[in-house]
Coordinates of C-alpha atoms in Angstrom, one line a residue:
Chain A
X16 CA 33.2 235.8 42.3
X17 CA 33.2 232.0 41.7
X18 CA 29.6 231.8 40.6
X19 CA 29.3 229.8 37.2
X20 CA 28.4 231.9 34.1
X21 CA 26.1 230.7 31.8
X22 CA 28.9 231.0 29.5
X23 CA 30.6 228.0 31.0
X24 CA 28.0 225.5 30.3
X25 CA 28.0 226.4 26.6
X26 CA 31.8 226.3 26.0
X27 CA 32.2 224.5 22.7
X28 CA 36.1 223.3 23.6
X29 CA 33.9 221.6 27.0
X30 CA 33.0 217.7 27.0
X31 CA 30.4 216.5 24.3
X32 CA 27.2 216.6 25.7
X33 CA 25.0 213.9 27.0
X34 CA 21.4 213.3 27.9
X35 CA 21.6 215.7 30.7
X36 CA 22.8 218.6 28.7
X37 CA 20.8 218.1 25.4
X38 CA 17.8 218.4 27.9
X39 CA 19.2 221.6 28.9
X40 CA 19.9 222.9 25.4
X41 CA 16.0 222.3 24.4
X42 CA 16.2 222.6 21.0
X43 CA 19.4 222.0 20.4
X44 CA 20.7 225.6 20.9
X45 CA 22.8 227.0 23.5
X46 CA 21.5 225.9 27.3
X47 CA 19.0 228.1 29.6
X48 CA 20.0 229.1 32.8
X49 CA 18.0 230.5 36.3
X50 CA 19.5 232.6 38.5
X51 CA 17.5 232.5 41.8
X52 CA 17.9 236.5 43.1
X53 CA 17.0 238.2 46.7
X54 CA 16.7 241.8 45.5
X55 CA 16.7 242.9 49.1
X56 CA 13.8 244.5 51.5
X57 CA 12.2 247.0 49.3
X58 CA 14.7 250.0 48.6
X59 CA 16.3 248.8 45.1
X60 CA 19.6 250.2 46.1
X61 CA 19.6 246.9 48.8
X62 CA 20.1 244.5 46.0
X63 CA 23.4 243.1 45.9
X64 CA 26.2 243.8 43.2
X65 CA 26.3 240.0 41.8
X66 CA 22.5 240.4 41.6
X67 CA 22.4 243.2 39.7
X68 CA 25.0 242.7 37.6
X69 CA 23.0 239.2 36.8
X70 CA 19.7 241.2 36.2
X71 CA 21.7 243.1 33.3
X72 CA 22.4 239.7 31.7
X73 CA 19.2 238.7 32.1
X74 CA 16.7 238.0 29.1
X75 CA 13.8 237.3 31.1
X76 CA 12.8 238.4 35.0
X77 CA 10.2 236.7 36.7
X78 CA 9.4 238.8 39.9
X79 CA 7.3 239.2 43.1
X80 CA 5.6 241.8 44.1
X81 CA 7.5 243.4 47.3
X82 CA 10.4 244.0 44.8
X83 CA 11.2 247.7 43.9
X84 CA 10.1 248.6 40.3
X85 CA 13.5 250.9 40.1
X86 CA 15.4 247.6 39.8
X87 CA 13.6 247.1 36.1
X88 CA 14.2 250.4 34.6
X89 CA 16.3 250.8 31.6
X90 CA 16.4 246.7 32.0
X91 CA 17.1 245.3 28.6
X92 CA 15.1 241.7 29.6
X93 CA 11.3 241.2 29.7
X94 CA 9.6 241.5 33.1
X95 CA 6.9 239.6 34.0
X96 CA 5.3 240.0 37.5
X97 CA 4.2 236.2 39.1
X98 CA 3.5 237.6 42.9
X99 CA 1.0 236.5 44.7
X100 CA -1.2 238.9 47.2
X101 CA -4.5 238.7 48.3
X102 CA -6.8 239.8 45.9
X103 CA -4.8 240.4 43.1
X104 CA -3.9 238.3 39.9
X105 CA -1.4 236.0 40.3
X106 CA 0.0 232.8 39.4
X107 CA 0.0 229.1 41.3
X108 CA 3.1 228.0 42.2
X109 CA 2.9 225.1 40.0
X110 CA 2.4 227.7 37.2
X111 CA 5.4 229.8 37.9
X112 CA 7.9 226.2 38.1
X113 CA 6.2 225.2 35.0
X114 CA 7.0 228.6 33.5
X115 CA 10.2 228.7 34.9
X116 CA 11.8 225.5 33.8
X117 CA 9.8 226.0 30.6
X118 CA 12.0 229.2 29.7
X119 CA 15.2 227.6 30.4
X120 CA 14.4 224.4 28.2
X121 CA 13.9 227.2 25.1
X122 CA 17.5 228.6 26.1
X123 CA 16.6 231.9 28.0
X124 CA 18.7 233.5 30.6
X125 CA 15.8 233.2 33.4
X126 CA 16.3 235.5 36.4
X127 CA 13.8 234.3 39.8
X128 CA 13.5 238.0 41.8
X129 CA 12.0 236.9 44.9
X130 CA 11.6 240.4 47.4
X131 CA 14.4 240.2 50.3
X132 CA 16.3 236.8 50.6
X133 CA 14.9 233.8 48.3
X134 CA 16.1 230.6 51.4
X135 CA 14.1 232.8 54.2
X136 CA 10.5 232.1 53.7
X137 CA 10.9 232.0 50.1
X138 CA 10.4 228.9 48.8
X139 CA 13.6 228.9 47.2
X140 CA 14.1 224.9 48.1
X141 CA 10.6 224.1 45.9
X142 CA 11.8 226.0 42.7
X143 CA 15.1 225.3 42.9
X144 CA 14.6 221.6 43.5
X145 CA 11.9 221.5 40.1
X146 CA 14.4 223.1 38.5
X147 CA 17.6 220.6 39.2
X148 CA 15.4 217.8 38.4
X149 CA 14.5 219.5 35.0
X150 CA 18.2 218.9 34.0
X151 CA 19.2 223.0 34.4
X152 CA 21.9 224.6 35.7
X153 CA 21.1 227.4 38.1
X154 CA 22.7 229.5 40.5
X155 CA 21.4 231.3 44.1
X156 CA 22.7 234.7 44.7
X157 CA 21.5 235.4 48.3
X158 CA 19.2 238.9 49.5
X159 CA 19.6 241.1 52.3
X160 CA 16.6 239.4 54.3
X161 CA 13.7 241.5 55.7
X162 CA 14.0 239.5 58.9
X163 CA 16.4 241.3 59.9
X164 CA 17.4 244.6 57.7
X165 CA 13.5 245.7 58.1
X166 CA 14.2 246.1 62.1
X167 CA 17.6 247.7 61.0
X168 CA 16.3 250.1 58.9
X169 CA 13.9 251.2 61.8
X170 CA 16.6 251.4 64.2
X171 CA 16.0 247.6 65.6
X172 CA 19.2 245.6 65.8
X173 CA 17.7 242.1 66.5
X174 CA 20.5 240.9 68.6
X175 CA 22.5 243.3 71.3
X176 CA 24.7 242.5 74.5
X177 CA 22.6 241.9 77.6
X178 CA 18.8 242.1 75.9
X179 CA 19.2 239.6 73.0
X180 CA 22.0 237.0 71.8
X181 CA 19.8 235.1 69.4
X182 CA 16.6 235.8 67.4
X183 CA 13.7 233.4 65.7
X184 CA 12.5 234.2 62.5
X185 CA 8.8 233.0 61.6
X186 CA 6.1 233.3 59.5
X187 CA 2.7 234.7 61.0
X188 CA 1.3 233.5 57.1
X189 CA -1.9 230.6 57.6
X190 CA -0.8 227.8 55.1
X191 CA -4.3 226.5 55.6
X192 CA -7.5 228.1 57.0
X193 CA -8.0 226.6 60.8
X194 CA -4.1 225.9 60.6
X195 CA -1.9 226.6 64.0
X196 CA 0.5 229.4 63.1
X197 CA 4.2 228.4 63.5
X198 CA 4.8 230.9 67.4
X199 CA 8.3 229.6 69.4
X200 CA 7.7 229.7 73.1
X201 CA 8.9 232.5 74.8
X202 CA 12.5 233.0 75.7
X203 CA 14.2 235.7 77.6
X204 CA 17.1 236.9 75.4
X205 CA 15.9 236.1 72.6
X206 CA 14.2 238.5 69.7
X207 CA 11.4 237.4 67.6
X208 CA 10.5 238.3 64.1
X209 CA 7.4 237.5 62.6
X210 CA 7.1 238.1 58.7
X211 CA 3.5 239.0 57.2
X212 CA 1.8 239.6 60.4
X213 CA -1.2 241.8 59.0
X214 CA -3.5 239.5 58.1
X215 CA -3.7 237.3 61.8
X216 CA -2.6 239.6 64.4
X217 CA -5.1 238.3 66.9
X218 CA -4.3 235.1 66.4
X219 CA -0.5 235.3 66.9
X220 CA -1.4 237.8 69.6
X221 CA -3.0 235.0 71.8
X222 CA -0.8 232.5 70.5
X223 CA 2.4 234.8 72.1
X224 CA 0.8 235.2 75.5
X225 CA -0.4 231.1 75.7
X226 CA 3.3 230.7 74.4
X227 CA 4.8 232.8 77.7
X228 CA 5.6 236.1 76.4
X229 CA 5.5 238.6 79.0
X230 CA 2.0 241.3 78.4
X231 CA 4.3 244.4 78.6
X232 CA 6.7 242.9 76.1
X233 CA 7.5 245.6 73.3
X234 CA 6.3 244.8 69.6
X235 CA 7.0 247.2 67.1
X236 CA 4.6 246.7 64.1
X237 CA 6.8 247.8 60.7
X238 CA 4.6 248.4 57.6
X239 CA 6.1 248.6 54.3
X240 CA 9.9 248.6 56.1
X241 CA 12.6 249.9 54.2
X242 CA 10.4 251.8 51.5
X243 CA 9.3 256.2 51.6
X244 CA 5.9 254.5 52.8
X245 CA 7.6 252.6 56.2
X246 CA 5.8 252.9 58.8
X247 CA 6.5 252.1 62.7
X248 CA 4.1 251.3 65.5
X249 CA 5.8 250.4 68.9
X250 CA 3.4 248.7 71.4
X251 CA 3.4 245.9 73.6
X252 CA 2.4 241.6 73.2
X253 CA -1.1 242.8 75.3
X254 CA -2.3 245.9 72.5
X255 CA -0.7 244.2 69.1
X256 CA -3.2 243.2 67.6
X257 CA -5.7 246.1 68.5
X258 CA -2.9 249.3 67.9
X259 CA -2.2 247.0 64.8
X260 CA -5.4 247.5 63.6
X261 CA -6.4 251.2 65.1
X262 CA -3.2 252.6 63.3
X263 CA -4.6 251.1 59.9
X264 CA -1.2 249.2 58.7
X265 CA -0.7 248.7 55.6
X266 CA 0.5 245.1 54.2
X267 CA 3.5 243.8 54.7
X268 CA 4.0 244.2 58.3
X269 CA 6.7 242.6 59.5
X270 CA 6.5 242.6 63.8
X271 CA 9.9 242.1 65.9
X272 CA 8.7 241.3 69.7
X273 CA 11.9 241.8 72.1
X274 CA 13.8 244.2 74.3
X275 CA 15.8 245.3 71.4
X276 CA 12.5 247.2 70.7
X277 CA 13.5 249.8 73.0
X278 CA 16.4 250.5 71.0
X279 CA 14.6 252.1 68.1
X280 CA 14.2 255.7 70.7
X281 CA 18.0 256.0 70.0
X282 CA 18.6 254.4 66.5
X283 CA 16.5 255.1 64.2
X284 CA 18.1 257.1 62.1
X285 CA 16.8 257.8 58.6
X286 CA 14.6 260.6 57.6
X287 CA 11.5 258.3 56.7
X288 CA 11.3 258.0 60.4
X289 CA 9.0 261.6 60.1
X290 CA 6.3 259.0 59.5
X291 CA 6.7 257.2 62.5
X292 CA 4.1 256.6 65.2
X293 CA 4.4 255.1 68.8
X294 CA 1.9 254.2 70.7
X295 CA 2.9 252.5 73.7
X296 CA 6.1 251.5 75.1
X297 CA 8.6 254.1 74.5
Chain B
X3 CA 17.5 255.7 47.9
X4 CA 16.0 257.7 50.6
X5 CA 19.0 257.1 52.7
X6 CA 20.9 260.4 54.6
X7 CA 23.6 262.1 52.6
X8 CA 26.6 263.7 54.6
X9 CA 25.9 266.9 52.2
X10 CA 22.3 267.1 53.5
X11 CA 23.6 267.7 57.1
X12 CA 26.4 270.4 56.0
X13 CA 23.6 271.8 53.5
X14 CA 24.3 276.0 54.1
X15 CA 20.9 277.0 53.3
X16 CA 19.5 274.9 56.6
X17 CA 18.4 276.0 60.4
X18 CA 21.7 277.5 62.2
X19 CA 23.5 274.5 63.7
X20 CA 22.9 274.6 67.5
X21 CA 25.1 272.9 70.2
X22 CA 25.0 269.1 68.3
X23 CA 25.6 270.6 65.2
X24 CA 28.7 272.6 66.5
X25 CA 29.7 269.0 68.4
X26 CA 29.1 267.4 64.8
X27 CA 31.5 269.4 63.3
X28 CA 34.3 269.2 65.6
X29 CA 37.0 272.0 65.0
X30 CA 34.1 274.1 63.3
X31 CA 34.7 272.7 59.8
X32 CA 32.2 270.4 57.7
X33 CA 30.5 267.8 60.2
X34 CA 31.7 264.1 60.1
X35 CA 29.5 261.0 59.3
X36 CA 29.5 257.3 60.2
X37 CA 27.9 254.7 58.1
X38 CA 27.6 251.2 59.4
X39 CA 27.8 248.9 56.5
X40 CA 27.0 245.6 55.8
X41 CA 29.5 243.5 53.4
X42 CA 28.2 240.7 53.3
X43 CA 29.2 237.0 53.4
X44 CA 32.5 236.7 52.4
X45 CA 32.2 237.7 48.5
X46 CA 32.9 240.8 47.7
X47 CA 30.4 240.9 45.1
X48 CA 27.3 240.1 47.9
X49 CA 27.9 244.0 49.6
X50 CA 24.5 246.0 48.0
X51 CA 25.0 248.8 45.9
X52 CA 24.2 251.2 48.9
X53 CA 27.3 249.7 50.7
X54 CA 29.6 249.6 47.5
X55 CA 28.8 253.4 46.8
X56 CA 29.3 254.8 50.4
X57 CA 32.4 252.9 50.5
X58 CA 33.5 255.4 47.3
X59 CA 32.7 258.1 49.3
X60 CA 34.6 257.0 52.3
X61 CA 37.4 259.0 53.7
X62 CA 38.4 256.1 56.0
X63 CA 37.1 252.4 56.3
X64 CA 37.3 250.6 60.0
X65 CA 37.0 246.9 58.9
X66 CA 36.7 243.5 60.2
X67 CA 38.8 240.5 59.5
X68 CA 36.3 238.7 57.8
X69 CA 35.6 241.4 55.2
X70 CA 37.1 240.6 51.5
X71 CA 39.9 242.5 50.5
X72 CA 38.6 242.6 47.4
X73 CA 36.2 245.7 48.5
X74 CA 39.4 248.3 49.2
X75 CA 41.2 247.5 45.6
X76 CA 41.1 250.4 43.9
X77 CA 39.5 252.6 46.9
X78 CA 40.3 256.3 48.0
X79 CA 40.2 255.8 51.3
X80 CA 42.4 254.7 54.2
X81 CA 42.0 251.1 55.6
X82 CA 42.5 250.4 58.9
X83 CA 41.6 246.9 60.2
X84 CA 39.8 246.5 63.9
X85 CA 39.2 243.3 63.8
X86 CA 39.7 240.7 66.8
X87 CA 40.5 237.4 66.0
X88 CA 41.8 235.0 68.5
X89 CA 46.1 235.2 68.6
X90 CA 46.1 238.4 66.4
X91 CA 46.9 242.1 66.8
X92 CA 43.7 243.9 67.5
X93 CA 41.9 247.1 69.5
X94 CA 39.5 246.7 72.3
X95 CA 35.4 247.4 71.7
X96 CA 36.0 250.4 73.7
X97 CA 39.4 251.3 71.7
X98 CA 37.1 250.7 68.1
X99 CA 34.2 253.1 69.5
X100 CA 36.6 255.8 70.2
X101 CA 38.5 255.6 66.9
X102 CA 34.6 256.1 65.3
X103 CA 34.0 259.1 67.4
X104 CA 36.9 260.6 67.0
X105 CA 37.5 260.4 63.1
X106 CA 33.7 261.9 62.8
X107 CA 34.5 264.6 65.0
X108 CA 37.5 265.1 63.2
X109 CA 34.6 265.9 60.0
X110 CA 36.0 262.5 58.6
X111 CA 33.4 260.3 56.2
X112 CA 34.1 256.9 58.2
X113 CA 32.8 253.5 57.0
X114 CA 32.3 250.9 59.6
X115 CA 32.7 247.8 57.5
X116 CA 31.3 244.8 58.9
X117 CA 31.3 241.1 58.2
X118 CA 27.5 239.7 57.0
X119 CA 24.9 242.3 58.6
X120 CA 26.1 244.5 61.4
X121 CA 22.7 244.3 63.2
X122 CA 23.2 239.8 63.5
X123 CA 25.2 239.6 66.5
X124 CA 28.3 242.2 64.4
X125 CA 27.9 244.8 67.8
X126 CA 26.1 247.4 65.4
X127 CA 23.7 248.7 68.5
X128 CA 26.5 249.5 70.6
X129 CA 28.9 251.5 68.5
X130 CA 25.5 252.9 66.6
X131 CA 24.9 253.8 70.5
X132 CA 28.1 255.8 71.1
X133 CA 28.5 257.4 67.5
X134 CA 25.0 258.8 68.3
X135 CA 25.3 259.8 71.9
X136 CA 27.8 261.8 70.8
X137 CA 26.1 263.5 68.6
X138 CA 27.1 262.4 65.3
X139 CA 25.0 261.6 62.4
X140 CA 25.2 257.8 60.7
X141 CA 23.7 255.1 58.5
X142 CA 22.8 251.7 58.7
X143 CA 23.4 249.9 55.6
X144 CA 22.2 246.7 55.9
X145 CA 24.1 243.3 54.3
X146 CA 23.3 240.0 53.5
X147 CA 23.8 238.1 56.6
X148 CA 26.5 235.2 56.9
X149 CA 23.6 233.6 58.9
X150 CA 21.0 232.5 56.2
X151 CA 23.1 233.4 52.9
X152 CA 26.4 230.6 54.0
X153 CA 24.0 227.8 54.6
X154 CA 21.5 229.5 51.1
X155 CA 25.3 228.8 49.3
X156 CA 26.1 225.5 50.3
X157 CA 22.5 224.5 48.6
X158 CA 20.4 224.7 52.2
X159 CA 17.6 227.2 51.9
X160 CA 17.3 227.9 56.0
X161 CA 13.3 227.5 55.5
X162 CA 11.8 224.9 53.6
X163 CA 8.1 223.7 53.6
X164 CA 7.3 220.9 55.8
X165 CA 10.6 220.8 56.7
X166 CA 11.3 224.4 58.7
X167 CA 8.9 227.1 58.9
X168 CA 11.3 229.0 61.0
X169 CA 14.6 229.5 62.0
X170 CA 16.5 230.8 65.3
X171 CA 20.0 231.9 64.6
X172 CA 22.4 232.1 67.9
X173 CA 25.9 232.4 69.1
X174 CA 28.0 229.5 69.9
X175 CA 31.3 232.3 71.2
X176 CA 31.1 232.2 74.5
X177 CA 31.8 235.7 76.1
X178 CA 33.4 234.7 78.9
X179 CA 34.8 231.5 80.6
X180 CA 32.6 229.6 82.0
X181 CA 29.6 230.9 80.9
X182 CA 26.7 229.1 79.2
X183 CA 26.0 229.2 75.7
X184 CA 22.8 230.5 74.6
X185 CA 21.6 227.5 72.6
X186 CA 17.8 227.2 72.2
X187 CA 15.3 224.2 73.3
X188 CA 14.7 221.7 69.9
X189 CA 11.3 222.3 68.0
X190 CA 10.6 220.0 65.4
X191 CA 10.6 222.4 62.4
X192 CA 12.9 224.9 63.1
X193 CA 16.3 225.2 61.9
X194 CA 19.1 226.4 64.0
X195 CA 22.2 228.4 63.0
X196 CA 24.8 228.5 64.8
X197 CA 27.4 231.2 64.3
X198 CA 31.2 231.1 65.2
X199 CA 30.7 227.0 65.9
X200 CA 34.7 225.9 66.1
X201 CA 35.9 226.8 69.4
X202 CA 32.9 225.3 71.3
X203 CA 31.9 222.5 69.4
X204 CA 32.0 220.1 72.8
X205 CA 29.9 222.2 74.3
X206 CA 27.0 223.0 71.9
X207 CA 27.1 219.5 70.9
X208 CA 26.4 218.6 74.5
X209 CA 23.9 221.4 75.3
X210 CA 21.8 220.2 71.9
X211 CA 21.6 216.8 73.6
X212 CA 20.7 218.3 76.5
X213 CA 18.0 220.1 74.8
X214 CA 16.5 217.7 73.2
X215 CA 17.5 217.5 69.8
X216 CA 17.3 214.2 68.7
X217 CA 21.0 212.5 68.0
X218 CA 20.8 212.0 64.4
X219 CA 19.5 214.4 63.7
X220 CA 21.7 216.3 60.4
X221 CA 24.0 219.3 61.2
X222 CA 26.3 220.9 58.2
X223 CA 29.5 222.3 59.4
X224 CA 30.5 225.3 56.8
X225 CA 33.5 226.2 57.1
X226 CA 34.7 229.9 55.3
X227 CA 31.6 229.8 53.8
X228 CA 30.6 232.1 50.4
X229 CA 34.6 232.4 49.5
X230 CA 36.9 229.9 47.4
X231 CA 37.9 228.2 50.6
X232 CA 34.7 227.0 51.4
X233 CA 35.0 223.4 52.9
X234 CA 31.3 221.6 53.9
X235 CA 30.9 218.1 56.0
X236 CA 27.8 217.4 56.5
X237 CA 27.1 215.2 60.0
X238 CA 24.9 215.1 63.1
X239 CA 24.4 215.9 66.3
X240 CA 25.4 212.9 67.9
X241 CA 29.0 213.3 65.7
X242 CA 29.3 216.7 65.2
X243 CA 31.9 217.9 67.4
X244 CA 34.2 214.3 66.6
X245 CA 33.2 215.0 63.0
X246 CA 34.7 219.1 62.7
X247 CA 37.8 218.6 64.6
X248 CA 38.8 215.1 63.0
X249 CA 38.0 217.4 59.3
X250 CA 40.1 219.8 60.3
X251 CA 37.7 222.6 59.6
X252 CA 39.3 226.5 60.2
X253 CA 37.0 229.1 61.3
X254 CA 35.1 230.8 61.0
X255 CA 32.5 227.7 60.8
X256 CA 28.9 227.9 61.3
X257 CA 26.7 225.2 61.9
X258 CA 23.1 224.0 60.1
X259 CA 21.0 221.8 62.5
X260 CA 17.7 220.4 61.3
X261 CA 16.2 218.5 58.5
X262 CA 17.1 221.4 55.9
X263 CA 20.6 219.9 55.5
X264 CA 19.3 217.4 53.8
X265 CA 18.5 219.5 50.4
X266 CA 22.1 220.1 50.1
X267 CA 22.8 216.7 48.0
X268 CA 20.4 218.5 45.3
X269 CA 20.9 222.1 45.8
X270 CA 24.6 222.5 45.8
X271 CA 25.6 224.3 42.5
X272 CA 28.2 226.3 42.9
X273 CA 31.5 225.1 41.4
X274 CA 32.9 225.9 45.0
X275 CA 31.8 222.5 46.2
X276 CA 34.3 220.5 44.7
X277 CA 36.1 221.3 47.8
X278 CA 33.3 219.7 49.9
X279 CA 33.4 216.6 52.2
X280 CA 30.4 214.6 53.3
X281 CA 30.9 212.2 56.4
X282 CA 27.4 211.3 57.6
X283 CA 23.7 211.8 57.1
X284 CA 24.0 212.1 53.3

């Protein structure tokens, strides 16, 4: 409700500007402005009412590719898709900051739609950073993160009295080929969430049980969460990897490994669950 | 979008309602419904259009105390606050679950309105638990989570390359006296949230030592986070607990431990932080 408007910056009765602000003006005309925006796991009504009200204002959208395309229809500003998946056209992320700052210099209302929250695994920090040091105002409206509305949505809290009172959020992505993935060692009451656990599930398979997690441990695999096309496997730290891969997954998984697992049996309460499979562990 | 609608339930043209359906509907009228919403941080304008529309439809809305007020102006429905907040008026867990039940038997549309996400440590599996062993129907609407979205405010993104590819988010409320808090041991790049951080401050203070995390390094203290009142010193662990009590700081207050607090001297942008204070680690 206190969020600064783009409006503010350009207030003729405001203080003559200076270095900083003729930098932000580009040419001379009124200043650019980014609006970094979580739209939310996947379902487009999950985008908060600040961020969509901002979309409306919006002249230009740069967007991933896990958002919902509902969010852009009957959207008055130009959309232009920089995600980045495996095998598809995309831009670096050098390419998107330089295209990102480059808008707000010419004066455009810039919204960033990053899919879920932009701080969790989102490289918020880089963009936002390049961005500040560009001279140009911006403003973060915060996402309902995957992390931890995908297990909702499937009927996983990720914390609950007397199995879990903290959980651990990390990315089963490989930075770098040969690169250790980021696995916490194991603790009791805690849950873990890995994001974008397709692509390496034997490898963060091994790495849980070198790290302590008990075999018999319930995983539930969640492809595509919190869209028509979810999808749930529930199995165990010993058959990940191998259910992962027999059940045919589609990308992003998202895999929460915990007791609150066993929840799902009595939670999950939405009608996509007709598409749900278990495997092991119920 | 795909989420359950209470008319989809009473729909007359569906199977004959059986025993559950006759315990949905209470007194034999139209069944009841419970949805589980998210509201978000603190601003009202961070619920998700899901959560602001089913909060139109409510009949009555069971809220927290750290739910903005701003959500019931203008609202149809009846308000009743549940909250517990130390040295106030307030109803039991098992006092709230039976209020749930018996509105929704009664064929009400009830809201549970919760503060942040219901499913990060807000209690959602139990009542979820109760409202469905009973046999009524319900809805998780997930929100953005005080956890990631107060520090993502104050201008620390939770995750930040080579800083913190992860992040573990935990309880510093104890549940009873004596007991231990559940604070995890220090890993280099993780960040660690720590919710409802006033009360205990001695203690997790002394248990991070404990656990190795190192004594300089930075911890934010944010208190009231995402509202007007917002107040931020940013500190470390070695002066943390010295540091929030000699500031003052009311609750709720959450603490940011790890190298991520230091992006706040370039990412704080919200007019909001004129109110902040800085003490150490800057």
């Amino acid at each position: 409700m206190s969020a600064q408007e783009p409006q503010l910056i350009s207030d003729p009765s405001g203080p003559a500007p200076g270095l900083l602000e003729s930098k932000r003006r580009g040419g001379g005309g009124r200043p650019g402005f980014v609006w970094f925006v979580g739209a939310g796991p996947g379902d487009a009504d999950l985008i908060t009412l600040r961020g969509w009200r901002v979309l409306q204002k919006a002249e230009i959208v740069l967007h991933d590719s896990l958002v919902d395309p509902a969010l852009f229809e009957d959207l008055g500003a130009e959309c232009v898709f920089v995600g980045k998946r495996c095998g598809e056209h995309s831009m670096s992320q050098e390419q998107i900051i330089e295209l990102l700052i480059g808008l707000a210099l010419q004066g455009k209302r810039v919204v960033r739609l990053k899919g879920g929250d932009p701080a969790v695994l989102g490289r918020l920090g880089e963009e936002a950073l390049s961005v500040a040091d560009a001279g140009i105002g911006f403003e973060v409206v915060p996402g309902v993160t995957s992390s931890t509305s995908v297990p909702e949505l499937a009927g996983i809290p990720v914390t609950h009295r007397s199995l879990a009172d903290s959980f651990v959020v990390a990315s089963a992505h490989r930075c770098a080929e040969g690169a250790e993935l980021s696995i916490p060692p194991y603790l009791a009451r805690t849950t873990l969430v890995l994001m974008m656990a397709r692509a390496t599930a034997t490898e963060w398979q091994q790495q849980l049980l070198r790290e302590g997690y008990p075999p018999e441990l319930p995983v539930a695999l969640i492809s595509r969460g919190a869209t028509e096309q979810q999808r749930v496997v529930v199995t165990s730290v010993a058959s990940a990897a191998t259910d992962l891969q027999a059940a045919g997954l589609e990308t992003p998984v998202l895999a929460v490994v915990g007791r609150v697992v066993s929840l799902r049996a009595h939670l999950a309460s939405r009608p996509i669950d007709s598409a749900e499979e278990r495997i092991h562990c119920q």
